[in-house]
XYZ file of C-alpha atoms in Angstrom:
495
model
C 64.937 75.066 25.567
C 61.789 76.620 26.918
C 58.965 76.781 24.300
C 57.425 79.428 26.596
C 59.233 82.443 26.771
C 58.835 84.062 30.362
C 59.284 87.306 31.187
C 57.480 90.583 32.681
C 57.112 92.852 30.133
C 59.107 90.861 27.729
C 59.884 92.782 24.328
C 60.046 90.618 21.417
C 61.698 92.268 18.224
C 61.127 90.645 15.142
C 62.436 91.106 11.686
C 60.177 90.473 8.557
C 62.245 89.804 5.720
C 59.873 89.849 1.642
C 61.305 87.554 -0.213
C 60.581 85.334 -3.193
C 59.547 85.932 -6.891
C 56.357 88.191 -8.253
C 56.294 91.374 -9.833
C 58.077 94.149 -10.977
C 61.581 92.933 -12.430
C 65.284 94.559 -11.131
C 67.906 96.118 -13.228
C 69.635 92.576 -13.470
C 65.517 91.126 -14.867
C 65.386 89.627 -11.447
C 62.439 90.320 -9.159
C 62.418 93.828 -7.798
C 62.158 94.527 -4.136
C 59.337 94.021 -2.923
C 57.682 97.574 -0.540
C 56.552 96.500 2.548
C 53.830 99.174 4.618
C 54.161 100.012 7.795
C 57.682 99.561 7.943
C 57.652 99.211 11.502
C 54.891 98.152 14.069
C 53.783 96.787 17.740
C 51.609 93.620 17.907
C 50.923 92.112 21.673
C 51.337 88.772 21.499
C 47.781 86.809 20.370
C 47.248 89.911 18.268
C 47.733 90.430 14.039
C 49.076 93.009 11.960
C 48.400 93.037 8.161
C 50.849 94.339 5.886
C 50.455 96.092 2.435
C 53.457 94.366 0.019
C 54.049 95.780 -3.382
C 54.618 94.379 -6.371
C 51.857 91.709 -4.653
C 53.555 87.979 -3.849
C 52.876 84.816 -2.843
C 55.293 83.570 -1.441
C 54.834 81.903 2.046
C 57.619 82.642 4.265
C 58.941 80.171 6.888
C 60.172 82.193 9.863
C 63.328 80.776 11.870
C 65.044 81.539 15.402
C 68.198 84.165 15.058
C 69.981 82.411 17.873
C 72.277 80.291 15.007
C 69.895 79.883 12.701
C 68.398 77.071 14.438
C 64.579 76.162 15.251
C 61.609 77.352 13.127
C 58.907 79.720 14.644
C 56.370 79.785 12.339
C 55.091 80.456 8.472
C 53.523 83.665 7.278
C 50.591 82.668 4.505
C 49.116 83.991 2.498
C 51.899 87.128 2.260
C 50.717 90.004 4.385
C 49.118 88.866 7.469
C 51.874 88.550 10.625
C 49.957 86.246 13.505
C 52.450 87.244 16.566
C 53.747 84.304 18.332
C 52.625 82.521 21.589
C 54.924 80.395 21.387
C 58.877 80.609 20.484
C 60.214 77.177 20.633
C 64.520 76.432 20.050
C 64.990 80.009 21.243
C 67.155 80.315 24.541
C 65.334 80.184 27.728
C 64.675 83.603 28.929
C 65.894 84.791 32.379
C 63.022 84.886 35.115
C 63.065 87.683 36.790
C 62.177 88.184 40.461
C 59.110 90.082 40.995
C 60.814 93.310 42.249
C 62.797 93.426 39.140
C 62.444 95.755 36.868
C 64.493 94.691 34.341
C 63.036 92.088 31.556
C 65.862 90.085 29.357
C 67.495 91.129 25.991
C 65.126 91.030 23.379
C 65.151 88.017 21.314
C 64.950 87.991 17.415
C 63.461 85.945 14.602
C 64.092 86.298 11.172
C 61.311 85.739 8.346
C 63.408 84.425 5.221
C 62.880 82.625 1.686
C 65.469 82.150 -0.801
C 66.290 85.865 -1.447
C 66.438 88.723 0.969
C 64.461 91.768 -0.408
C 62.843 94.608 1.932
C 62.422 94.964 5.451
C 59.644 95.790 8.480
C 60.009 95.015 11.951
C 57.519 94.430 14.171
C 57.849 94.264 18.219
C 55.766 91.640 19.863
C 54.641 93.010 23.644
C 54.075 91.146 26.619
C 50.161 91.038 27.348
C 50.383 92.156 31.593
C 53.274 94.128 33.348
C 54.203 92.366 36.533
C 53.232 95.200 38.531
C 54.975 93.993 42.304
C 53.596 92.663 45.407
C 51.276 94.909 47.555
C 51.428 92.902 51.505
C 47.544 92.093 52.821
C 49.210 92.937 56.248
C 50.659 96.343 58.462
C 54.931 96.417 58.141
C 56.165 94.169 60.300
C 60.028 94.956 62.050
C 60.266 91.506 63.262
C 60.879 88.694 62.419
C 58.953 87.026 63.824
C 56.235 88.458 61.903
C 51.916 87.345 61.779
C 51.705 85.215 59.126
C 47.826 85.653 57.630
C 48.336 83.218 54.973
C 45.775 84.786 52.103
C 44.176 81.842 50.626
C 41.570 83.891 48.743
C 41.122 87.016 46.596
C 38.257 88.817 44.868
C 38.419 92.137 42.968
C 35.408 94.562 43.028
C 34.525 98.266 43.168
C 33.749 98.798 46.850
C 33.350 102.497 46.828
C 32.145 103.383 43.600
C 35.274 105.131 41.748
C 35.255 102.872 38.493
C 38.399 100.790 39.895
C 38.681 97.335 41.196
C 39.775 96.981 44.682
C 41.055 93.692 46.712
C 39.828 91.658 49.432
C 42.073 88.967 50.599
C 40.523 86.047 53.183
C 43.333 85.784 55.187
C 43.231 82.127 56.853
C 45.574 82.456 59.890
C 44.943 85.211 61.290
C 41.047 85.491 61.249
C 40.819 88.288 59.252
C 39.857 90.119 55.400
C 42.244 92.763 54.047
C 40.778 95.543 52.341
C 42.926 97.429 49.366
C 41.812 99.836 47.804
C 43.007 100.746 44.051
C 44.591 104.055 43.235
C 45.796 105.779 40.388
C 47.921 103.848 37.354
C 47.054 100.172 39.374
C 48.956 101.387 42.293
C 46.740 100.407 45.925
C 46.384 101.423 49.216
C 47.722 100.175 52.300
C 45.649 97.467 53.420
C 42.814 97.644 56.285
C 42.284 94.430 57.905
C 39.341 93.696 59.051
C 38.254 90.521 61.962
C 36.106 87.582 60.510
C 34.099 85.713 63.068
C 36.048 84.783 66.410
C 39.329 86.903 66.696
C 41.293 83.706 67.600
C 39.575 81.049 66.369
C 38.675 82.256 62.596
C 39.641 80.687 59.459
C 38.077 82.244 56.372
C 38.867 79.805 53.692
C 36.614 81.150 50.448
C 35.902 84.580 49.366
C 32.879 85.778 46.823
C 31.810 89.351 46.045
C 28.146 89.897 45.064
C 25.446 91.910 45.748
C 23.456 90.079 48.266
C 20.668 92.544 49.383
C 18.646 95.234 47.662
C 21.284 98.179 47.489
C 23.777 98.915 44.462
C 26.983 98.048 46.949
C 29.348 95.538 46.852
C 28.889 92.798 49.723
C 30.703 90.049 50.739
C 30.282 86.725 51.862
C 33.215 84.568 53.845
C 33.336 80.878 54.137
C 34.234 81.161 57.903
C 35.947 77.066 58.327
C 36.116 77.966 62.320
C 35.697 74.526 64.273
C 33.970 75.799 66.946
C 31.591 77.912 64.372
C 31.201 76.972 60.977
C 29.318 79.446 58.980
C 29.160 81.939 56.203
C 29.886 85.560 57.296
C 28.138 88.103 55.091
C 29.615 91.397 55.002
C 27.316 94.148 53.439
C 29.291 96.908 51.867
C 28.242 100.301 52.603
C 29.968 101.709 49.739
C 31.389 104.337 51.255
C 35.122 106.044 50.153
C 36.802 103.916 52.570
C 35.569 100.310 51.627
C 33.763 99.976 54.876
C 31.258 97.198 55.666
C 28.354 96.799 58.246
C 28.348 94.232 61.338
C 28.740 90.630 59.716
C 25.674 88.027 59.610
C 26.343 84.565 60.371
C 24.084 82.016 58.445
C 25.584 78.661 60.079
C 26.863 75.865 58.364
C 26.433 72.105 58.995
C 28.394 70.354 61.291
C 31.953 69.039 60.725
C 31.887 71.044 57.340
C 35.118 72.123 55.857
C 34.154 75.155 53.245
C 37.345 75.486 51.354
C 35.376 77.333 47.641
C 32.198 78.525 47.422
C 30.191 80.428 44.276
C 27.114 81.867 44.434
C 23.938 81.948 41.917
C 20.048 81.515 41.280
C 19.339 78.395 42.317
C 15.733 79.651 43.220
C 12.843 81.255 40.538
C 14.296 84.785 42.318
C 15.973 87.300 41.946
C 18.126 86.865 45.199
C 21.704 85.333 44.944
C 22.193 81.718 46.723
C 25.262 80.139 48.126
C 26.657 76.567 46.954
C 29.511 75.633 49.623
C 32.488 72.677 48.794
C 33.723 70.754 51.639
C 36.615 68.914 51.265
C 37.112 66.587 54.220
C 33.431 65.117 54.236
C 32.914 65.421 50.380
C 29.501 67.132 50.293
C 28.281 70.417 48.702
C 25.797 72.866 50.486
C 23.323 74.755 49.523
C 22.029 78.296 51.351
C 19.113 80.030 50.025
C 19.503 83.725 50.121
C 17.003 86.297 51.619
C 17.588 89.430 50.589
C 18.960 90.612 53.594
C 22.350 89.120 53.481
C 21.297 86.083 55.548
C 21.481 82.295 54.061
C 19.080 80.040 54.761
C 19.933 76.860 56.859
C 22.134 74.678 54.336
C 20.764 71.713 52.414
C 23.250 69.011 51.842
C 24.361 66.946 49.080
C 26.275 63.796 49.602
C 29.246 63.129 47.136
C 30.748 59.417 46.588
C 32.822 59.339 49.625
C 36.407 60.518 49.495
C 35.572 62.761 46.334
C 37.644 65.748 48.119
C 36.265 68.505 46.297
C 38.712 71.790 45.870
C 36.899 73.770 43.401
C 32.878 74.740 42.851
C 31.371 77.191 40.372
C 27.631 77.791 39.315
C 26.383 78.510 36.025
C 23.009 77.983 34.039
C 24.451 74.814 32.137
C 21.069 74.141 30.501
C 20.327 77.123 30.169
C 15.966 76.537 32.106
C 16.433 79.973 33.537
C 18.299 78.031 36.878
C 21.613 77.786 38.067
C 23.353 74.539 37.883
C 26.982 73.896 39.667
C 30.195 72.383 39.265
C 32.267 70.317 41.554
C 36.028 69.914 41.006
C 36.860 66.420 43.195
C 40.297 65.752 44.001
C 40.301 62.503 45.605
C 38.307 60.962 42.585
C 40.010 62.580 39.319
C 36.428 63.504 38.445
C 34.234 66.868 37.734
C 30.786 66.748 39.078
C 27.453 68.806 37.536
C 24.635 69.165 39.506
C 21.545 70.122 37.349
C 19.355 72.227 39.182
C 15.354 70.445 39.324
C 13.602 73.915 39.153
C 12.966 73.958 42.939
C 16.655 74.808 44.090
C 17.420 70.703 44.451
C 20.221 68.826 42.564
C 19.606 65.375 41.941
C 22.174 62.831 41.343
C 25.318 64.622 39.253
C 26.846 63.850 36.003
C 30.319 62.826 36.805
C 33.468 63.248 33.959
C 37.052 61.572 34.923
C 39.535 64.250 34.244
C 43.079 63.483 33.847
C 45.554 64.152 37.664
C 43.975 65.467 40.202
C 41.057 68.837 39.691
C 42.328 71.427 42.046
C 39.526 73.747 40.450
C 36.994 74.710 37.690
C 35.431 77.686 36.082
C 31.952 77.676 34.278
C 32.988 79.360 31.119
C 31.756 79.631 27.175
C 34.655 78.629 25.276
C 33.175 78.164 21.669
C 30.790 80.921 22.481
C 27.753 79.399 21.353
C 25.898 80.545 24.521
C 26.068 77.803 26.209
C 28.653 77.431 29.737
C 31.735 75.127 29.046
C 34.118 73.989 31.817
C 37.714 74.288 32.878
C 39.472 71.996 34.829
C 42.785 72.656 35.992
C 44.954 68.931 37.643
C 47.222 69.556 40.455
C 48.678 66.488 39.742
C 49.302 66.677 35.703
C 49.839 70.178 35.519
C 47.660 70.682 33.138
C 44.326 72.751 32.357
C 41.111 70.426 30.705
C 38.296 72.057 28.670
C 35.396 70.458 28.545
C 32.880 71.606 26.171
C 28.831 71.699 26.463
C 27.603 69.805 24.116
C 24.863 71.874 22.065
C 22.230 70.220 20.079
C 20.046 72.735 19.689
C 19.645 73.579 23.195
C 22.584 73.534 25.522
C 22.381 69.899 26.487
C 24.620 69.884 29.771
C 25.937 67.397 28.680
C 30.070 67.594 28.218
C 32.879 66.015 26.011
C 36.441 66.393 26.871
C 39.578 67.957 25.330
C 43.186 67.355 25.551
C 44.410 69.091 28.295
C 46.951 71.833 28.175
C 49.937 71.939 29.655
C 50.639 74.943 32.940
C 52.989 75.578 35.169
C 53.675 73.505 38.188
C 50.611 72.041 40.705
C 48.091 74.817 39.253
C 45.541 75.225 41.921
C 42.939 77.901 41.041
C 41.804 79.624 37.879
C 40.073 82.352 36.103
C 38.370 83.928 33.197
C 38.139 87.627 31.117
C 39.055 88.671 27.477
C 42.633 89.793 28.423
C 42.900 91.248 24.030
C 39.397 92.654 24.074
C 38.233 89.590 20.743
C 35.143 88.630 22.069
C 37.144 85.083 22.693
C 36.837 84.028 26.563
C 40.943 83.416 27.828
C 42.002 81.538 31.347
C 44.285 82.443 33.764
C 46.092 79.278 35.986
C 47.730 79.711 38.973
C 50.735 77.718 39.743
C 51.017 76.991 43.034
C 54.529 75.165 43.032
C 55.641 77.867 40.066
C 55.249 80.725 41.294
C 53.679 81.369 38.472
C 50.733 82.023 36.561
C 50.343 80.782 32.923
C 47.507 83.023 30.825
C 45.409 81.166 27.994
C 44.668 82.816 25.202
C 41.278 81.487 23.237
C 40.410 80.998 20.090
C 36.932 81.396 20.445
C 36.451 77.547 19.161
C 36.668 76.268 22.197
C 40.893 75.917 21.493
C 43.379 77.760 23.682
C 46.942 78.621 23.152
C 49.440 78.421 25.770
C 50.359 82.261 25.807
C 52.610 83.464 28.358
C 53.621 82.966 31.709
C 54.310 85.582 34.526
C 56.316 85.597 37.784
C 54.463 85.461 41.023
C 55.282 85.446 44.534
C 55.482 82.333 46.907
C 52.469 80.090 46.604
C 49.920 81.657 44.766
C 46.640 80.296 46.126
C 43.517 82.320 43.990
C 43.986 85.091 41.348
C 41.152 87.598 40.753
C 40.125 90.006 37.709
C 39.492 93.402 37.564
C 40.080 97.052 36.154
C 42.576 98.862 38.810
C 43.806 101.655 37.070
C 40.361 102.395 35.816
C 41.289 101.846 31.766
C 38.713 99.010 31.023
C 41.061 96.316 30.580
C 40.703 93.468 32.808
C 43.971 92.971 35.225
C 45.323 90.488 37.517
C 45.655 89.695 41.065
C 46.991 86.879 42.948
C 47.282 85.750 46.569
C 50.343 84.124 47.552
C 49.556 82.070 50.716
C 53.100 81.843 51.553
C 54.264 85.240 50.474
C 51.415 86.915 52.315
C 50.752 89.227 49.697
C 49.242 89.955 46.047
C 50.954 90.245 43.306
C 49.062 92.997 40.341
C 49.521 92.259 36.765
C 48.411 95.212 34.170
C 47.224 94.654 31.645
C 48.692 96.989 28.795
C 45.786 97.208 26.906
C 46.741 96.732 23.081
């Protein structure tokens, strides 16, 4: 049995049956029927619905699978409040449709029951995201053979000021970026491919979107692992309707660096964005200070332990001193390293934390709503995501405590955060490289997570981005599939 129902646009029918004593006698002297209002309701996964019951009753309802009555799903206590399930154990495994299949599996039903049946109400539990299919990062090809672009990174940002998030992918095999402009209802334009660096040897690996000069347009920084010309290449946005960029501005990286991950932050006492780049083979981290024109200073090098092999980097102000720090997920030695800014843009020796498995990505996000950034770390070998809580003692202490890991899909390699259900608590999404899926986690706001749903995407998902693709103010998801030269779109149903 599969504990998580995996389906695109999955609809679960839930039958609530009020039972037990409490108020109102029937003609036979027994307990009278319980009236439930509303009789029907729609609740998203993870949502809640309060019911008015008359007469009131104190019975605790047990919830069982309706397929032969096997398997407890959960409880309702106190009576009158139903929390839609995140996981339905012991129910038949749902059929996982391919991304192009729009027909969901048949609805499943669970029953709430006690010793005697009374009145009933029905609740429909709907999936949070709808899989909107995959869009190509390159032009149509009549091959085979067809060119391979290998999108290793994706970002979501409003390039043309239309209040919808557009997409950009970094394509390491073809030395390009692909620009896909958002249209109505979560659709996207045909991709426009722009060359980055040398057309024959360019190798863009990491990508961030931000404001790197003093205008209001979105800019890009691309880490190009071209062995002949290692550099971060800045593309300043024009902010026009077609989302074009000015001529790239290269900022050299150190010799032999191999940038696989990059993040931006404010590492000095100014308002200009700076960059931090993690190099896999050399086990180093480079900090590049921005000058406000789109170019960056010669990098300062931080050498970590030999063969730490960093795969992910994230920036945040962990100790709330007004200067951003950064953290690195090290696949080689199984650690997460936290580098605190000395307020001069320097980073002394790191605090390191051993994380189960092989850390593959890290995100800085406040998961327990105490104002201090926490960490979420995926581990590719263990197929887990682990939360490290920032220990606050009056102020943010920047000392982290590991919680128990949560299972993901096979080989999680990327993650992102957002508030999927707008409850004020931060949530996570994890891209599972070997599972061709993404797993959505909902946060309780106390540092704990619950595995919500798993959705099918394309082949070898490598990166995930969060944006509003249809302008409805709800966060949607985009997943770069390196093995399929596509980006999968998941639209938030906004319930």
